[in-house]
N, CA, C and O of each residue as an XYZ file, in Angstrom:
508
protein
N     -41.399     30.453     21.292
C     -42.394     29.539     21.794
C     -43.063     30.170     23.015
O     -42.397     30.749     23.874
N     -44.373     30.050     23.077
C     -45.151     30.614     24.166
C     -45.254     29.618     25.314
O     -45.526     28.439     25.088
N     -45.042     30.073     26.524
C     -45.174     29.215     27.702
C     -46.617     29.203     28.174
O     -47.302     30.226     28.192
N     -47.048     28.029     28.549
C     -48.402     27.865     29.065
C     -48.296     27.181     30.417
O     -47.628     26.154     30.543
N     -48.942     27.734     31.419
C     -48.910     27.127     32.749
C     -49.870     25.954     32.847
O     -50.954     25.968     32.264
N     -49.460     24.955     33.582
C     -50.329     23.803     33.830
C     -50.388     23.548     35.327
O     -49.481     23.921     36.071
N     -51.452     22.915     35.750
C     -51.600     22.563     37.154
C     -51.109     21.146     37.427
O     -50.499     20.886     38.465
N     -51.375     20.226     36.494
C     -51.021     18.822     36.676
C     -50.508     18.254     35.359
O     -51.099     18.471     34.301
N     -49.395     17.520     35.443
C     -48.917     16.787     34.268
C     -49.030     15.301     34.579
O     -48.464     14.816     35.559
N     -49.767     14.583     33.733
C     -49.905     13.140     33.864
C     -48.899     12.510     32.918
O     -48.930     12.754     31.712
N     -48.011     11.704     33.466
C     -46.985     11.053     32.650
C     -47.516      9.699     32.214
O     -47.766      8.816     33.035
N     -47.683      9.553     30.909
C     -48.215      8.321     30.340
C     -49.513      8.616     29.617
O     -50.468      9.104     30.223
N     -49.555      8.323     28.322
C     -50.729      8.646     27.519
C     -51.540      7.412     27.155
O     -52.347      7.438     26.226
N     -51.317      6.334     27.893
C     -52.108      5.130     27.659
C     -53.452      5.231     28.363
O     -53.860      6.304     28.806
N     -54.125      4.108     28.456
C     -55.460      4.110     29.036
C     -55.437      4.552     30.504
O     -56.361      5.235     30.945
N     -54.426      4.187     31.251
C     -54.371      4.597     32.660
C     -54.097      6.091     32.795
O     -54.779      6.782     33.552
N     -53.107      6.590     32.067
C     -52.795      8.016     32.132
C     -53.949      8.883     31.668
O     -54.268      9.896     32.290
N     -54.569      8.480     30.576
C     -55.706      9.254     30.068
C     -56.901      9.177     31.019
O     -57.656     10.141     31.148
N     -57.070      8.046     31.676
C     -58.167      7.917     32.641
C     -57.948      8.823     33.840
O     -58.885      9.453     34.331
N     -56.707      8.888     34.312
C     -56.374      9.788     35.424
C     -56.618     11.235     35.012
O     -57.206     12.007     35.769
N     -56.168     11.604     33.818
C     -56.359     12.972     33.330
C     -57.850     13.302     33.192
O     -58.283     14.397     33.549
N     -58.621     12.358     32.677
C     -60.067     12.562     32.530
C     -60.713     12.820     33.888
O     -61.502     13.752     34.040
N     -60.374     11.993     34.870
C     -60.961     12.151     36.202
C     -60.594     13.495     36.813
O     -61.447     14.182     37.375
N     -59.323     13.867     36.701
C     -58.884     15.158     37.252
C     -59.644     16.317     36.610
O     -60.130     17.210     37.303
N     -59.742     16.295     35.282
C     -60.413     17.377     34.564
C     -61.912     17.388     34.837
O     -62.532     18.452     34.835
N     -62.500     16.221     35.071
C     -63.936     16.143     35.351
C     -64.252     16.650     36.746
O     -65.216     17.392     36.939
N     -63.446     16.253     37.715
C     -63.679     16.643     39.107
C     -63.408     18.134     39.312
O     -64.103     18.801     40.078
N     -62.398     18.643     38.625
C     -61.999     20.050     38.770
C     -61.904     20.680     37.383
O     -60.811     20.767     36.824
N     -63.043     21.126     36.811
C     -63.059     21.614     35.428
C     -62.081     22.749     35.117
O     -61.656     22.875     33.968
N     -61.713     23.567     36.081
C     -60.783     24.659     35.836
C     -59.326     24.243     35.849
O     -58.446     25.047     35.540
N     -59.064     23.002     36.199
C     -57.702     22.491     36.300
C     -57.092     22.336     34.913
O     -57.725     21.794     34.006
N     -55.868     22.811     34.753
C     -55.154     22.651     33.478
C     -54.337     21.369     33.561
O     -53.340     21.299     34.279
N     -54.774     20.355     32.817
C     -54.157     19.034     32.846
C     -53.481     18.766     31.517
O     -54.066     18.984     30.456
N     -52.247     18.292     31.577
C     -51.492     17.925     30.378
C     -51.123     16.460     30.474
O     -50.693     15.985     31.525
N     -51.294     15.739     29.363
C     -50.900     14.334     29.293
C     -49.612     14.259     28.491
O     -49.541     14.748     27.363
N     -48.599     13.645     29.081
C     -47.296     13.538     28.435
C     -47.074     12.108     27.957
O     -47.284     11.156     28.709
N     -46.657     11.964     26.728
C     -46.378     10.633     26.188
C     -47.134     10.410     24.900
O     -47.926     11.247     24.466
N     -46.874      9.263     24.299
C     -47.553      8.910     23.055
C     -48.465      7.716     23.290
O     -48.133      6.797     24.038
N     -49.593      7.747     22.651
C     -50.507      6.615     22.727
C     -49.989      5.520     21.813
O     -49.662      5.769     20.653
N     -49.918      4.326     22.333
C     -49.450      3.206     21.538
C     -50.602      2.414     20.951
O     -51.759      2.819     21.065
N     -50.293      1.286     20.321
C     -51.331      0.471     19.691
C     -52.155     -0.340     20.690
O     -53.200     -0.881     20.326
N     -51.709     -0.432     21.923
C     -52.428     -1.200     22.943
C     -51.817     -0.917     24.295
O     -51.075      0.052     24.459
N     -52.121     -1.750     25.251
C     -51.578     -1.567     26.596
C     -50.068     -1.790     26.582
O     -49.570     -2.685     25.898
N     -49.356     -0.982     27.329
C     -47.923     -1.189     27.474
C     -47.694     -2.433     28.317
O     -48.627     -2.941     28.938
N     -46.483     -2.919     28.346
C     -46.180     -4.082     29.176
C     -46.461     -3.787     30.646
O     -46.972     -4.641     31.371
N     -46.125     -2.579     31.080
C     -46.354     -2.220     32.485
C     -47.847     -2.188     32.794
O     -48.282     -2.730     33.811
N     -48.633     -1.558     31.923
C     -50.076     -1.480     32.166
C     -50.710     -2.856     32.079
O     -51.574     -3.198     32.887
N     -50.285     -3.645     31.103
C     -50.837     -4.991     30.954
C     -50.570     -5.841     32.180
O     -51.447     -6.574     32.636
N     -49.369     -5.748     32.710
C     -49.027     -6.520     33.902
C     -49.819     -6.041     35.109
O     -50.283     -6.844     35.919
N     -49.970     -4.723     35.222
C     -50.678     -4.170     36.359
C     -52.166     -4.512     36.299
O     -52.767     -4.850     37.318
N     -52.760     -4.425     35.111
C     -54.182     -4.711     34.980
C     -54.462     -6.209     34.987
O     -55.460     -6.652     35.556
N     -53.590     -6.987     34.361
C     -53.802     -8.423     34.262
C     -53.821     -9.111     35.606
O     -54.580    -10.060     35.803
N     -53.014     -8.658     36.523
C     -52.921     -9.295     37.828
C     -54.231     -9.178     38.604
O     -54.495     -9.995     39.487
N     -55.046     -8.191     38.296
C     -56.319     -8.046     38.995
C     -57.292     -9.155     38.619
O     -58.211     -9.455     39.381
N     -57.101     -9.761     37.464
C     -57.994    -10.816     37.032
C     -57.567    -12.199     37.474
O     -58.301    -13.167     37.275
N     -56.399    -12.308     38.066
C     -55.888    -13.613     38.483
C     -56.246    -13.881     39.937
O     -55.807    -13.163     40.835
N     -57.040    -14.907     40.162
C     -57.416    -15.288     41.525
C     -57.008    -16.743     41.713
O     -57.449    -17.623     40.974
N     -56.176    -16.981     42.689
C     -55.735    -18.345     42.981
C     -55.985    -18.650     44.456
O     -56.105    -17.743     45.280
N     -56.060    -19.923     44.768
C     -56.245    -20.326     46.167
C     -55.096    -19.815     47.022
O     -55.307    -19.344     48.140
N     -53.869    -19.909     46.489
C     -52.712    -19.428     47.242
C     -52.805    -17.926     47.488
O     -52.472    -17.454     48.575
N     -53.252    -17.178     46.493
C     -53.381    -15.738     46.643
C     -54.414    -15.344     47.678
O     -54.255    -14.335     48.365
N     -55.477    -16.135     47.796
C     -56.530    -15.817     48.749
C     -56.142    -16.124     50.192
O     -56.869    -15.774     51.122
N     -55.005    -16.772     50.378
C     -54.528    -17.047     51.738
C     -53.685    -15.903     52.296
O     -53.250    -15.955     53.447
N     -53.452    -14.875     51.487
C     -52.643    -13.750     51.954
C     -53.509    -12.494     52.072
O     -54.504    -12.340     51.364
N     -53.116    -11.618     52.964
C     -53.841    -10.346     53.112
C     -53.786     -9.558     51.812
O     -54.787     -8.985     51.382
N     -52.607     -9.534     51.186
C     -52.439     -8.816     49.920
C     -53.367     -9.375     48.848
O     -54.003     -8.617     48.116
N     -53.444    -10.702     48.756
C     -54.308    -11.328     47.759
C     -55.772    -10.999     47.971
O     -56.498    -10.735     47.012
N     -56.211    -11.012     49.220
C     -57.599    -10.660     49.524
C     -57.886     -9.196     49.205
O     -58.939     -8.878     48.653
N     -56.964     -8.311     49.545
C     -57.150     -6.886     49.240
C     -57.191     -6.656     47.736
O     -57.991     -5.859     47.246
N     -56.332     -7.351     47.009
C     -56.307     -7.216     45.547
C     -57.634     -7.682     44.957
O     -58.168     -7.039     44.053
N     -58.172     -8.792     45.461
C     -59.460     -9.288     44.973
C     -60.567     -8.281     45.273
O     -61.401     -8.001     44.413
N     -60.578     -7.738     46.485
C     -61.594     -6.727     46.833
C     -61.498     -5.510     45.914
O     -62.516     -4.969     45.483
N     -60.276     -5.085     45.618
C     -60.087     -3.941     44.735
C     -60.613     -4.248     43.332
O     -61.246     -3.397     42.707
N     -60.356     -5.448     42.840
C     -60.832     -5.832     41.509
C     -62.363     -5.872     41.468
O     -62.968     -5.423     40.495
N     -62.984     -6.404     42.510
C     -64.447     -6.464     42.565
C     -65.022     -5.054     42.632
O     -65.999     -4.751     41.948
N     -64.428     -4.194     43.446
C     -64.882     -2.795     43.546
C     -64.747     -2.087     42.199
O     -65.653     -1.362     41.788
N     -63.625     -2.292     41.513
C     -63.427     -1.667     40.198
C     -64.487     -2.157     39.215
O     -65.017     -1.370     38.430
N     -64.794     -3.435     39.253
C     -65.806     -3.982     38.342
C     -67.175     -3.377     38.602
O     -67.937     -3.146     37.663
N     -67.499     -3.117     39.867
C     -68.803     -2.526     40.172
C     -68.886     -1.071     39.719
O     -69.978     -0.569     39.455
N     -67.761     -0.400     39.628
C     -67.745      1.018     39.220
C     -67.579      1.203     37.711
O     -67.827      2.296     37.201
N     -67.172      0.176     36.997
C     -66.792      0.297     35.589
C     -67.917      0.831     34.713
O     -67.698      1.768     33.945
N     -69.101      0.268     34.807
C     -70.190      0.664     33.910
C     -70.551      2.134     34.069
O     -70.713      2.835     33.071
N     -70.681      2.613     35.294
C     -71.038      4.025     35.488
C     -69.921      4.943     34.996
O     -70.193      6.045     34.520
N     -68.669      4.503     35.107
C     -67.548      5.310     34.612
C     -67.602      5.421     33.088
O     -67.390      6.500     32.536
N     -67.884      4.312     32.412
C     -68.012      4.318     30.949
C     -69.123      5.270     30.510
O     -68.958      6.025     29.552
N     -70.250      5.232     31.212
C     -71.376      6.109     30.877
C     -70.958      7.569     31.025
O     -71.281      8.395     30.172
N     -70.243      7.891     32.100
C     -69.768      9.280     32.311
C     -68.837      9.716     31.194
O     -68.941     10.843     30.709
N     -67.930      8.846     30.779
C     -67.004      9.200     29.690
C     -67.791      9.480     28.423
O     -67.546     10.484     27.754
N     -68.731      8.609     28.085
C     -69.532      8.816     26.871
C     -70.322     10.115     26.940
O     -70.406     10.844     25.952
N     -70.905     10.409     28.103
C     -71.672     11.647     28.253
C     -70.771     12.865     28.109
O     -71.144     13.840     27.457
N     -69.592     12.814     28.712
C     -68.652     13.929     28.632
C     -68.217     14.180     27.188
O     -67.984     15.322     26.791
N     -68.111     13.115     26.418
C     -67.732     13.236     25.007
C     -68.897     13.653     24.123
O     -68.719     13.916     22.933
N     -70.093     13.712     24.708
C     -71.267     14.057     23.913
C     -71.750     12.897     23.069
O     -72.418     13.100     22.055
N     -71.418     11.678     23.480
C     -71.809     10.485     22.724
C     -72.443      9.455     23.650
O     -71.933      8.342     23.780
N     -73.564      9.819     24.300
C     -74.187      8.843     25.206
C     -74.615      7.592     24.439
O     -75.160      7.672     23.338
N     -74.356      6.448     25.044
C     -74.716      5.185     24.410
C     -73.793      4.748     23.289
O     -74.113      3.814     22.553
N     -72.649      5.411     23.148
C     -71.722      5.066     22.067
C     -71.228      3.631     22.220
O     -71.042      3.139     23.334
N     -71.022      2.975     21.094
C     -70.473      1.620     21.115
C     -68.957      1.737     21.235
O     -68.316      2.443     20.456
N     -68.394      1.039     22.216
C     -66.948      1.131     22.423
C     -66.275     -0.233     22.460
O     -65.104     -0.337     22.823
N     -66.995     -1.264     22.094
C     -66.395     -2.587     22.059
C     -66.467     -3.331     23.374
O     -66.021     -4.475     23.460
N     -67.024     -2.699     24.410
C     -67.106     -3.355     25.710
C     -68.225     -4.383     25.687
O     -69.280     -4.154     25.096
N     -67.988     -5.502     26.326
C     -69.005     -6.538     26.428
C     -68.959     -7.168     27.803
O     -68.028     -6.930     28.573
N     -69.948     -7.958     28.107
C     -69.975     -8.653     29.388
C     -69.926    -10.151     29.131
O     -70.166    -10.616     28.017
N     -69.617    -10.879     30.161
C     -69.545    -12.327     30.040
C     -68.172    -12.816     30.449
O     -67.423    -12.112     31.125
N     -67.854    -14.012     30.039
C     -66.567    -14.612     30.359
C     -65.686    -14.576     29.131
O     -66.092    -15.000     28.049
N     -64.478    -14.069     29.300
C     -63.525    -14.016     28.204
C     -62.322    -14.864     28.573
O     -61.773    -14.734     29.667
N     -61.920    -15.718     27.675
C     -60.737    -16.540     27.923
C     -59.716    -16.205     26.846
O     -60.018    -16.244     25.653
N     -58.523    -15.880     27.274
C     -57.450    -15.542     26.346
C     -56.336    -16.559     26.497
O     -55.971    -16.938     27.610
N     -55.806    -16.994     25.382
C     -54.673    -17.907     25.423
C     -53.402    -17.084     25.476
O     -53.135    -16.274     24.588
N     -52.638    -17.292     26.498
C     -51.345    -16.643     26.616
C     -50.304    -17.691     26.244
O     -50.006    -18.591     27.030
N     -49.766    -17.569     25.063
C     -48.870    -18.603     24.543
C     -47.646    -18.816     25.427
O     -47.139    -19.935     25.515
N     -47.169    -17.772     26.078
C     -45.980    -17.918     26.917
C     -46.305    -18.732     28.162
O     -45.579    -19.667     28.499
N     -47.389    -18.384     28.846
C     -47.699    -19.118     30.069
C     -48.120    -20.546     29.755
O     -47.886    -21.450     30.557
N     -48.741    -20.761     28.595
C     -49.128    -22.126     28.231
C     -47.900    -23.022     28.150
O     -47.931    -24.159     28.620
N     -46.820    -22.522     27.558
C     -45.585    -23.319     27.468
C     -45.009    -23.564     28.857
O     -44.506    -24.651     29.142
N     -45.084    -22.545     29.726
C     -44.582    -22.708     31.088
C     -45.427    -23.725     31.853
O     -44.890    -24.549     32.593
N     -46.747    -23.667     31.675
C     -47.619    -24.620     32.351
C     -47.291    -26.047     31.940
O     -47.253    -26.946     32.781
N     -47.057    -26.255     30.660
C     -46.729    -27.596     30.177
C     -45.407    -28.072     30.760
O     -45.247    -29.250     31.080
N     -44.460    -27.148     30.896
C     -43.140    -27.519     31.392
C     -43.167    -27.847     32.878
O     -42.521    -28.792     33.330
N     -43.921    -27.057     33.627
C     -43.954    -27.222     35.078
C     -44.895    -28.351     35.477
O     -44.630    -29.048     36.457
N     -45.963    -28.547     34.759
C     -46.909    -29.599     35.097
C     -47.941    -29.127     36.086
O     -47.851    -28.013     36.602
N     -48.914    -29.958     36.354
C     -50.053    -29.522     37.178
C     -49.716    -29.427     38.664
O     -50.486    -28.819     39.407
N     -48.614    -29.993     39.132
C     -48.288    -29.950     40.561
C     -47.239    -28.891     40.899
O     -46.809    -28.790     42.048
N     -46.830    -28.109     39.917
C     -45.880    -27.042     40.181
C     -44.441    -27.506     40.241
O     -43.579    -26.751     40.690
N     -44.148    -28.727     39.804
C     -42.791    -29.251     39.805
C     -42.369    -29.531     38.368
O     -43.136    -30.088     37.583
N     -41.165    -29.147     38.037
C     -40.672    -29.444     36.690
C     -40.533    -30.943     36.513
O     -40.083    -31.628     37.430
N     -40.917    -31.482     35.329
C     -40.829    -32.935     35.094
C     -39.399    -33.424     35.064
O     -39.159    -34.617     34.877
């Protein structure tokens, strides 16, 4: 087996790992970047939890410094998203490619939290 030197190894081949690898390779074209891991059918539990929390804004969360910083980070990420998508498409040689992204309001039913909400009730106390 032939050994090949690399400059950076990104652990995780999901959307976050691949995004990090893309950015590294784009910023420094001579950099040898390797992505380690297998791509799954969707977001991993860790990625889903990490990304999902950015979309949750509550009154209680806005009373903390951490909650305010998290909200600012989510807003900043949203403002950068479109230009990042355009760069990815251009780098792939597919400007204007359809990738399933849309704008607007999306509501997803989370069956687990729905059961918890019913159990706890609207005041946060178990019945």
